[in-house]
Amino acid sequence: MAELDRETLKREMTAWRRDLHAHPEFGFEEKRTAAFVAAKLREFGLDDVTEGVGGTGVVGTLKRGTGNRAIALRADMDALRIAEQSTAPYRSGNPGVMHACGHDGHTAMLLGAAKLLAGEGRFDGTVRFIFQPAEEWGRGALAMLDDGLMQRFPFDEIFGLHNMPGLPIGHFETRAGPIMSAEDNFEIVLRGLGGHAARPHSGNETLVAACALVTNLQTIVSRRLSPADITVVSVTELITDGTRNALPGLARILGDARSFRAEVSAEIERQMRIIAEGTAAAYNVAAEVNYSREFVPLRNDAELVEAAFAAARNVFDPGNIALAREPMTASEDFARFLDHVPGCFVFLGNGEASAPLHNSSYDFNDDGLVFGANFHVAIARQRLEV
Ligand SMILES: [Zn+2]
Ligand SMILES: [Zn+2]
């Protein structure tokens, strides 16, 4: 790509990214964002642009040459229910909603790649540009798949990326095998008999039982699972119906568990039920455990990781390309596509000064846009070599 084009495209992507940032939309509500994406893809001259895939998803298709292989490049479009702390002129104009995970940047990068590939080609086959809704809910990829994504827009493999605060701009990381975890949610409801704070023996309150249960749940990771398995069990909320002078008859414990294998997730649930029932029995209250699986683990295909590293060498300084040391215990619904085809998910630096993801001061760093767009282009050309 000529240097002038690169600068022009960078300016365009920055304008798109800031426009999207100023108009953030929550999962499955990305109507303006999807219309913006579809209008750009049509302007670039793609062979097909289909809206409304899995709710607000958009799929663009670009064909060149005679090759019958197809690859997919994926971006996510949704924002979060967080009130933005920013004085930027392009700050959120949708109160209480903001792009705090950089999906505005991911969308702008993939649009940039679509413009480059539509304009310059130099690949043989089909590229599917997948703009998915509702990644943060862990529902958007499934919605597109349930809407016939693989049948209507078939592809052989898929690539995606996420910006990474703390990693310098122009840096690239990925790894083969597990890279992001499953996320399970749980709710444990304890039911006893509330009563007067001055007469605890006359009721059967739930708060002391709940405190014991929160402590006992810590033994799932520390005493029940292998130290070789990376796992997290986090209690995040303890809510009771107690008040001044009144002991609670009801306590709810909510939380989140992370793991990298389905068997481990199943074992966390099994141990949680044993501990909840045993603890409840010891305190003479009843326990009900509700356990749900929100995200599945993301496992990168080893061959496609090699391909991604090779493509990255065309885009990043070789000294800035690294093997991610360990899997992350955060989750990504990109993993849902990998139930159907092999794929690879990579991380790009958002700068060392970046606020963390999901922080009210976070902002996507526009200096990363060119790297992301060029990586998409490089991997498409490599996998669909002329
Ligand atoms: Zn996020
Ligand atoms: Zn994200």
Coordinates of C-alpha atoms and ligand atoms in Angstrom, one line a residue, residues 76 78 101-103 106 135-136 162-163 331-332 357-358, ligand 2:
D76 CA -17.9 -6.5 17.0
D78 CA -21.7 -3.1 20.5
C101 CA -14.2 -2.0 25.0
G102 CA -12.9 -0.5 21.7
H103 CA -15.5 -2.2 19.4
H106 CA -12.6 -2.9 15.7
E135 CA -20.5 -9.4 21.9
E136 CA -20.5 -8.2 25.5
H162 CA -9.1 -7.3 20.1
N163 CA -7.2 -4.2 21.3
S331 CA -14.1 -14.2 27.6
E332 CA -15.0 -13.5 24.0
L357 CA -11.2 -2.2 29.1
H358 CA -14.7 -1.5 30.6
Ligands
ZN2 ZN -14.4 -6.3 23.7

